[in-house]
Coordinates of C-alpha atoms and ligand atoms in Angstrom, one line a residue:
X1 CA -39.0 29.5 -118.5
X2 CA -41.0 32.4 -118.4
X3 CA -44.4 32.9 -119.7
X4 CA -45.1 36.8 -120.7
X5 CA -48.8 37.4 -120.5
X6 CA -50.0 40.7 -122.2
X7 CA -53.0 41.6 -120.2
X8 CA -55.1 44.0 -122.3
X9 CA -59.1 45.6 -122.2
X10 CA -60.7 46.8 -125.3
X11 CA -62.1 50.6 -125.7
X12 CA -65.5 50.9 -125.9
X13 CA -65.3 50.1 -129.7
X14 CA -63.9 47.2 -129.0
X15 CA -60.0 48.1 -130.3
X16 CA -57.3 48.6 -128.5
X17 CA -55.8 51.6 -127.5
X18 CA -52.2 52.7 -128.2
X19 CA -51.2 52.2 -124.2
X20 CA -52.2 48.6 -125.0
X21 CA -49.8 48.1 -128.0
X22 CA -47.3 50.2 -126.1
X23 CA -47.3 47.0 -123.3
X24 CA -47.2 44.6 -126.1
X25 CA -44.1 46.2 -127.7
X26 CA -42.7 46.2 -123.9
X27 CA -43.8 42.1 -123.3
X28 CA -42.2 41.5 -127.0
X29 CA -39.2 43.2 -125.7
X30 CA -38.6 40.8 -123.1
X31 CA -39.7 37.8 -125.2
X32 CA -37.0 38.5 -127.6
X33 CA -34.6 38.9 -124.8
X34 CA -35.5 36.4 -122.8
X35 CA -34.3 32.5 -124.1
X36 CA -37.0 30.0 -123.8
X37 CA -40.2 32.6 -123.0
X38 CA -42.9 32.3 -124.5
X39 CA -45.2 35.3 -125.2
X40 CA -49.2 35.0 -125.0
X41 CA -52.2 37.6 -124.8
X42 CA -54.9 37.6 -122.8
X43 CA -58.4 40.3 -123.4
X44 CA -61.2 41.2 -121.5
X45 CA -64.0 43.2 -123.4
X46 CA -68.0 42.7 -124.5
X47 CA -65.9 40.7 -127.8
X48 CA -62.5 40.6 -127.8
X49 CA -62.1 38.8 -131.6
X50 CA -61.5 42.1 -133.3
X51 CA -58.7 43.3 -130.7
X52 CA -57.1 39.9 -130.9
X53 CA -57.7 40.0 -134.9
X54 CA -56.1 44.0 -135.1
X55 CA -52.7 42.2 -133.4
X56 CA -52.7 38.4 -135.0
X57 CA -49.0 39.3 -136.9
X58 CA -47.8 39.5 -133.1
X59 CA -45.7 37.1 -132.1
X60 CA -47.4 35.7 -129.3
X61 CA -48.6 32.1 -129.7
X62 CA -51.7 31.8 -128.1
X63 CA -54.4 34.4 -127.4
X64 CA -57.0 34.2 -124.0
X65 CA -60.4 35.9 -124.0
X66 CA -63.2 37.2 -121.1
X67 CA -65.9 38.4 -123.3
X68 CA -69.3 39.7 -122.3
X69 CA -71.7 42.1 -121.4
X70 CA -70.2 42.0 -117.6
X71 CA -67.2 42.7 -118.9
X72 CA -67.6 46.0 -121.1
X73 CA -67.5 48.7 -118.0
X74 CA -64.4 49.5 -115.9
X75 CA -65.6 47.8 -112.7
X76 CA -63.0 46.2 -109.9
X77 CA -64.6 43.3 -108.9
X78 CA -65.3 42.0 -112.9
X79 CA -62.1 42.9 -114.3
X80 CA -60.2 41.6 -111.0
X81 CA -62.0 38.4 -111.6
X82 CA -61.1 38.6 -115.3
X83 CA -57.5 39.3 -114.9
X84 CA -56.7 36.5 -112.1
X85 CA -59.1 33.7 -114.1
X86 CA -56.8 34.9 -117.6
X87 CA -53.8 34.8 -115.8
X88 CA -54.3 31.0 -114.2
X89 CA -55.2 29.9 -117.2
X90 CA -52.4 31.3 -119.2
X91 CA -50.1 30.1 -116.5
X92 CA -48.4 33.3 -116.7
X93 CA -45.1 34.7 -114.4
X94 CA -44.7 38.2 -116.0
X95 CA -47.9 40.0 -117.0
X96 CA -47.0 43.2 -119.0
X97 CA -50.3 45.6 -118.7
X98 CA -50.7 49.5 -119.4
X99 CA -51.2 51.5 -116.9
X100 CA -54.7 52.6 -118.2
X101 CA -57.0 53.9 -115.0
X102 CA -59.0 50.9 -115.2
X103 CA -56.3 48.1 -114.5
X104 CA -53.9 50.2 -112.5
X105 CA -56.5 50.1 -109.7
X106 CA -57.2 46.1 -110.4
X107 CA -53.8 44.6 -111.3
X108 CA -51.8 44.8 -107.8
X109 CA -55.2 42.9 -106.3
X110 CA -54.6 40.3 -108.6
X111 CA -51.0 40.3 -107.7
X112 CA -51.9 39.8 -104.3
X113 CA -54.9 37.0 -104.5
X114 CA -52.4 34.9 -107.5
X115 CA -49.2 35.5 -104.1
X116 CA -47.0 37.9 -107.0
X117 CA -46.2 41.2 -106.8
X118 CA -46.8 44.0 -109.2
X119 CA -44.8 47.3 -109.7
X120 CA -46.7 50.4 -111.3
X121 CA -45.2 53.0 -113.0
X122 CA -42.8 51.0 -115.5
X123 CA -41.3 53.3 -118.0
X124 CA -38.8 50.2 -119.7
X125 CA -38.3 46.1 -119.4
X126 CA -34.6 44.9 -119.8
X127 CA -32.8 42.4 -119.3
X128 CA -30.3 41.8 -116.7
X129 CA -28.1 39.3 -117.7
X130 CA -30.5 36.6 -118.8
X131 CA -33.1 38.0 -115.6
X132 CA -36.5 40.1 -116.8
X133 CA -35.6 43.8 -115.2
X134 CA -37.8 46.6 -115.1
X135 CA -37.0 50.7 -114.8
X136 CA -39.0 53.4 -112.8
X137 CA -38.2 56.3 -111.7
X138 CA -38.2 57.5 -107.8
X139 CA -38.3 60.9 -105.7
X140 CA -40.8 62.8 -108.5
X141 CA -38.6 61.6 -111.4
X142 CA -35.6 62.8 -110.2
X143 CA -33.5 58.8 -109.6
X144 CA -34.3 56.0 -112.2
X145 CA -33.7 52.7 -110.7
X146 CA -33.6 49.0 -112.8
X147 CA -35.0 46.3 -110.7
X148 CA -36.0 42.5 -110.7
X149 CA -37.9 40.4 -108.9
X150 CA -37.7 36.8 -108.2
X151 CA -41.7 36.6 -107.4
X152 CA -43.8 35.3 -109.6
X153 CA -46.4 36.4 -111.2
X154 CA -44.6 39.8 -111.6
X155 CA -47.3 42.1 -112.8
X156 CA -45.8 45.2 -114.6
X157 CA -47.8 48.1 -115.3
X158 CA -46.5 50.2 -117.9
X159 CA -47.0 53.6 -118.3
X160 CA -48.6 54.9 -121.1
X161 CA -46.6 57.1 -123.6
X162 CA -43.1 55.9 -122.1
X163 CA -43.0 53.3 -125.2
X164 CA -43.1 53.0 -128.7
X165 CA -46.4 51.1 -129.9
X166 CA -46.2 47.9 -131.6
X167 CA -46.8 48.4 -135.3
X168 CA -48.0 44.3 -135.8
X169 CA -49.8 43.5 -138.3
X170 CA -53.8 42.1 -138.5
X171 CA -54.9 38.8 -138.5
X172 CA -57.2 36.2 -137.8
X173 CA -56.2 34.9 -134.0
X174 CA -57.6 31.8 -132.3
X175 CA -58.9 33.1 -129.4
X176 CA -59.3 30.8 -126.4
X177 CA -62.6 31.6 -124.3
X178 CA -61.9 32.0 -120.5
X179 CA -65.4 31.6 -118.7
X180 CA -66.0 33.8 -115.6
X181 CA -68.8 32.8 -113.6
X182 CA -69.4 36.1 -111.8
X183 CA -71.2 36.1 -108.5
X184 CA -74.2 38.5 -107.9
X185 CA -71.9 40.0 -105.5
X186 CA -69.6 41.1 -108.5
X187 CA -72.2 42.8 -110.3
X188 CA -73.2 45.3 -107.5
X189 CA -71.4 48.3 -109.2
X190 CA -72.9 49.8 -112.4
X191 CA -71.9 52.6 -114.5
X192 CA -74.6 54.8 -115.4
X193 CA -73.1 57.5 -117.3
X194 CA -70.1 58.9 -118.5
X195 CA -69.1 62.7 -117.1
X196 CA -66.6 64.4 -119.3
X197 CA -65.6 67.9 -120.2
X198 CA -66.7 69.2 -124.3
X199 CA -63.5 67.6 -126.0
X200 CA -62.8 71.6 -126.6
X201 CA -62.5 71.9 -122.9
X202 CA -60.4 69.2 -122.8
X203 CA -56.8 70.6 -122.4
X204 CA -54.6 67.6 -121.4
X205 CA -53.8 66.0 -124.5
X206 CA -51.0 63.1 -123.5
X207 CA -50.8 62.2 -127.4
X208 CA -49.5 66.5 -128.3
X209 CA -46.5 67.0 -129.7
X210 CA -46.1 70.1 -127.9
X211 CA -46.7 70.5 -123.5
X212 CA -47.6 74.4 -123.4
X213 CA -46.8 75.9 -120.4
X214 CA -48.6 78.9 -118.4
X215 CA -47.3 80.4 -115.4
X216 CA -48.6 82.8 -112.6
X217 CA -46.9 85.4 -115.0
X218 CA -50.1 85.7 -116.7
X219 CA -52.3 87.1 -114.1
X220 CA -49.7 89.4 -112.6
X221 CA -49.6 93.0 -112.8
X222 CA -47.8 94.0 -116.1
X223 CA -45.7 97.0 -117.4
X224 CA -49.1 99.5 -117.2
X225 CA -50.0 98.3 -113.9
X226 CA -52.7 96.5 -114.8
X227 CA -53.6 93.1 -115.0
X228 CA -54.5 91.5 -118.5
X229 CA -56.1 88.1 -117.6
X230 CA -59.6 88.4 -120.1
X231 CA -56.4 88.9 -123.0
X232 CA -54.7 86.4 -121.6
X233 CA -57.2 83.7 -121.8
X234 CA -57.9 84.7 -124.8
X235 CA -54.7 84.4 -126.1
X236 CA -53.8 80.9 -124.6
X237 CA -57.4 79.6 -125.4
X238 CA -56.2 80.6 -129.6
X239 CA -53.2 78.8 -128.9
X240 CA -54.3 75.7 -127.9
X241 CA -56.8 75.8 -130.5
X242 CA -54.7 76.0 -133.6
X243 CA -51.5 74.2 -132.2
X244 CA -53.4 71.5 -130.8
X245 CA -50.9 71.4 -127.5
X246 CA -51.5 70.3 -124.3
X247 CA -52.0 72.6 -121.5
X248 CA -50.0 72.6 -118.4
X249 CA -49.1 75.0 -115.8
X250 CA -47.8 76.0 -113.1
X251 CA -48.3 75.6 -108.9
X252 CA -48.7 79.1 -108.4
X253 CA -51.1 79.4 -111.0
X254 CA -53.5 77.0 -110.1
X255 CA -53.2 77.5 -106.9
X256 CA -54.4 81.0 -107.5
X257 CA -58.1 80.2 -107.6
X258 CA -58.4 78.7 -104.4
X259 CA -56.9 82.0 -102.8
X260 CA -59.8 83.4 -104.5
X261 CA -57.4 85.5 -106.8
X262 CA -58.7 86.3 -111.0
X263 CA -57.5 82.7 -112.9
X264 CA -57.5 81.4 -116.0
X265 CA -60.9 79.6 -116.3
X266 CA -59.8 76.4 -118.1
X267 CA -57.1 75.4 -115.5
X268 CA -57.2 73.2 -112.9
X269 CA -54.8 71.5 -110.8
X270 CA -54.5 68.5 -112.8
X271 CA -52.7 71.2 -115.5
X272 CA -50.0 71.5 -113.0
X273 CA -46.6 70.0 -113.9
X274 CA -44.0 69.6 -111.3
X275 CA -42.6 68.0 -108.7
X276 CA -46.2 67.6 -106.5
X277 CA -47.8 67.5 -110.5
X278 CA -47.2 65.3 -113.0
X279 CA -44.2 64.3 -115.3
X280 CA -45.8 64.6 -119.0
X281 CA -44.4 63.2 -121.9
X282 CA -43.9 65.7 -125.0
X283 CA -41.4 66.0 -127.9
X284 CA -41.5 70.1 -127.3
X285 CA -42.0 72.3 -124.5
X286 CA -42.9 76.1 -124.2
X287 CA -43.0 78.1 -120.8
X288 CA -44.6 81.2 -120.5
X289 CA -45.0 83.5 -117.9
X290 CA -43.3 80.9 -115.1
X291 CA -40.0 81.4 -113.5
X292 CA -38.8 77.8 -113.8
X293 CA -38.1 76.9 -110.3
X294 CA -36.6 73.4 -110.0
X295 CA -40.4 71.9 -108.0
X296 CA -41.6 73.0 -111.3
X297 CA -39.1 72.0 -114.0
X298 CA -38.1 68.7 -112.4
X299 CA -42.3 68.1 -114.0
X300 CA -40.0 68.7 -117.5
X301 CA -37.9 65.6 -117.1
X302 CA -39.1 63.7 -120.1
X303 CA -39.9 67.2 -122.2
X304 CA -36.8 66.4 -125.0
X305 CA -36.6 70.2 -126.9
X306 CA -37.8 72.8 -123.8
X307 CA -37.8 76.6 -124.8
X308 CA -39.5 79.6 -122.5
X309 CA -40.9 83.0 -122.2
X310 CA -39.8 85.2 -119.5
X311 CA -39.3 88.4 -119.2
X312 CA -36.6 87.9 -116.5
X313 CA -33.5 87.1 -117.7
X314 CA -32.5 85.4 -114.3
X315 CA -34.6 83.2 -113.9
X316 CA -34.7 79.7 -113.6
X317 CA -35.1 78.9 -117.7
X318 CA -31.7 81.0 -117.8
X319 CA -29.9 78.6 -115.8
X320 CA -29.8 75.4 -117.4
X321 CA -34.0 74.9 -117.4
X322 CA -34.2 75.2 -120.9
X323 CA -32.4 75.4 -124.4
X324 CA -33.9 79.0 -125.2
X325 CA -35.4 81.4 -123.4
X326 CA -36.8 84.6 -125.1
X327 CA -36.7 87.8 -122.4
X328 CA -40.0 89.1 -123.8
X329 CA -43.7 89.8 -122.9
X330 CA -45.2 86.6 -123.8
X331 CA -48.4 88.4 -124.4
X332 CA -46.7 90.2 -127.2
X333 CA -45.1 87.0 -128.5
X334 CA -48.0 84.6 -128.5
X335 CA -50.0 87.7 -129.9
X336 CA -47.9 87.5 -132.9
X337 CA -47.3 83.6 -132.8
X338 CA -51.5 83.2 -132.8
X339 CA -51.7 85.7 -136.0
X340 CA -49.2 84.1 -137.7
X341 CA -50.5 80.6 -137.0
X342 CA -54.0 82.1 -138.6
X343 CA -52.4 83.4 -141.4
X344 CA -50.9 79.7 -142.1
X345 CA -54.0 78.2 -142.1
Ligands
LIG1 C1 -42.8 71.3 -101.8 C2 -43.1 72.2 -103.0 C3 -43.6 71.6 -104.1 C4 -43.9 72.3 -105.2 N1 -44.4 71.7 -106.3 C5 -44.6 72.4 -107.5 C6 -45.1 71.8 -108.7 O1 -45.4 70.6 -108.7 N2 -45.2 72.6 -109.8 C7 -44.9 73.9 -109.8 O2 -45.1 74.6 -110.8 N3 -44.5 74.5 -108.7 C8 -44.3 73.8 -107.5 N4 -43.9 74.5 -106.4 C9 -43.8 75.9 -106.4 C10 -42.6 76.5 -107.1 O3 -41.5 76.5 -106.3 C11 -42.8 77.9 -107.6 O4 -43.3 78.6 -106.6 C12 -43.8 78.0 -108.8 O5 -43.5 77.1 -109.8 C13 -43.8 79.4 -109.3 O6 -44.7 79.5 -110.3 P1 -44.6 80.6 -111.5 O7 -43.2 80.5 -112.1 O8 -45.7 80.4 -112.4 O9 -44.8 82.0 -110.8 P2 -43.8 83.2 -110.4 O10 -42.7 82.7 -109.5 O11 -44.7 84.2 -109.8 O12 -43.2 83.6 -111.8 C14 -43.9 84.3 -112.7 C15 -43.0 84.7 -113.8 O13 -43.7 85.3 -114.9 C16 -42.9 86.3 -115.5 N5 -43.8 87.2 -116.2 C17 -44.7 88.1 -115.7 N6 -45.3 88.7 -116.7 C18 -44.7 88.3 -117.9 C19 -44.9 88.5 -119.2 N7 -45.8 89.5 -119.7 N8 -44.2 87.9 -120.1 C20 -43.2 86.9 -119.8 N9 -43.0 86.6 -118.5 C21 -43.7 87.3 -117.5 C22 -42.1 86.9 -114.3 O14 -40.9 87.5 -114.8 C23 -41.9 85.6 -113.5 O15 -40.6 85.0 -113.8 C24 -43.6 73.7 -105.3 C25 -43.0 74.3 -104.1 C26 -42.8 73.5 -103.0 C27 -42.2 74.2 -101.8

């Protein structure tokens, strides 16, 4: 009989985030489907009542809590000690957690000092004829395999965005206080600050609706033989302001400012999709000024509705990349998609 443990932190608010309702909807999935399991939740925040409160309609039927001051920062040797001390005594064999920063560098420790295993990157649970399976993908997205393990605890980290979130209800939830007795030595890490860009700055946005795509297109040479890259940040910069998409790009044109070459200011290379980037998650996708090359648009395997800008008609969008590509200057077409965006408004 398997005991599903959801393994969630609180934000700073003490809520929890969509990732963390996306793991429960994952653990309830293999509750349902699994005869005989029995679903449970474990926290770890400074208070951990309103998180457990926000999801007491769940159907898990008991609820485990490490609360306190020690255990309000991201910080491995806390929330490692958290995590194992929840998991013993929640006697758990499958711990469903998201893949948030902070416990994707904690959980596979745990795995290791509770003798399990953990597997990162989950992006579904199944079941395989009465067995709890899980599905990743391999080779920069481009092979999905389903696999189970007969180790136990089996911690699976989910990755954010890759499932619905649980829509259950509030409540008031008995929580069951797990005490940690942390050692000096587990306290030798503080956080002192937080460093983050303006939220204006802040061009990945997981949650968009829309990836928005810029390629090495926009710093080239155009049709007057000059180069328009002042117009075109201005242009993308409107954009992103009024459609409220997340930024991506491609190699070539991040790479550009470490060959010292005239880039788009906002970009860096965690922008870059692809095959040595990352694999976003959006409804819609727009390309613009890229050539589609396969490193890139194998980045575009979980983009559903993908259209593109290019002005040549051979290239990669035109064969099979995407369901529309305009041949056109993008400068000319996001000029007039930005005005008529304004005019909406
Ligand atoms: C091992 C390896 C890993 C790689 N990993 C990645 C990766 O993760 N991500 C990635 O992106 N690439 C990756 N690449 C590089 C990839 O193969 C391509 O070189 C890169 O994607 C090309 O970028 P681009 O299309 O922006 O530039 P270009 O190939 O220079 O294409 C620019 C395009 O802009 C168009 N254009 C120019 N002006 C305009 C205009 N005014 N309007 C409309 N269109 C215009 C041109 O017609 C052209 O098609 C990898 C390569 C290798 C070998």
């Amino acid at each position: 009989m398997e005991t599903i443990l959801v393994l969630a932190h609180t934000e700073a608010d003490g809520s929890l985030a969509k990732s963390a309702r996306e793991a429960l909807h994952a653990a309830r999935t293999l509750n349902k489907s699994l005869a005989g399991s029995s679903l449970v939740v474990g926290l770890v925040g400074e208070n951990v009542q309103a998180a457990a409160d926000s999801i007491a309609a769940c159907p898990a039927t008991k609820y485990f809590g490490v609360a306190g001051k020690d255990f309000v920062q991201s910080r491995y040797a806390s929330d490692a000690a958290a995590a194992e001390a929840i998991c013993k005594s929640a006697q758990a064999t499958i711990v469903v957690a998201p893949a948030t920063s902070r416990w994707a560098r904690v959980l596979p420790g745990v795995a290791q000092r509770l003798g399990g295993r953990a597997d990162t990157h989950v992006t579904g649970v199944t079941d395989a004829g009465g067995k709890p399976a899980i599905n990743r993908w391999y080779y920069r997205q481009r092979m999905e395999a389903t696999l189970t393990r007969a180790q136990r605890p089996w911690f699976i980290l989910v990755d954010p965005g890759s499932q619905t979130a649980c829509e259950c209800g509030a409540g008031t939830a008995k929580v069951e206080t797990v005490t940690v007795n942390l050692p000096e030595s587990c306290k030798r890490t503080t956080v002192v600050g937080i460093r983050e860009p303006k939220a204006d700055a802040q061009t990945i946005r997981p949650d968009a609706e829309l990836l928005f795509v810029t390629g090495a297109g926009w710093t080239k040479k155009q049709a007057d033989g000059q180069t328009h890259v002042p117009e075109a940040e201005k242009l993308i910069r409107g954009f992103l302001q009024v459609s409220r998409a997340s930024l991506g790009s491609s190699k070539s044109l991040v790479d550009l400012g470490g060959e010292g070459q005239a880039v788009l200011s906002f970009l860096s290379h965690l922008n870059q999709i692809g095959q040595t980037g990352s694999t976003p998650r959006h409804a819609k996708g727009l390309s613009t000024c890229c050539h589609g090359e396969e490193p890139h648009t194998v980045g575009w395997r979980f983009i559903n509705e993908r259209r593109a800008i290019s002005l040549d008609p051979n290239c990669g969008w035109a064969r099979g990349k995407a369901d529309v590509l305009y041949v056109a200057d993008a400068f000319a077409v996001m000029g007039k998609v930005n005005e008529l965006l304004a005019a909406k408004k």
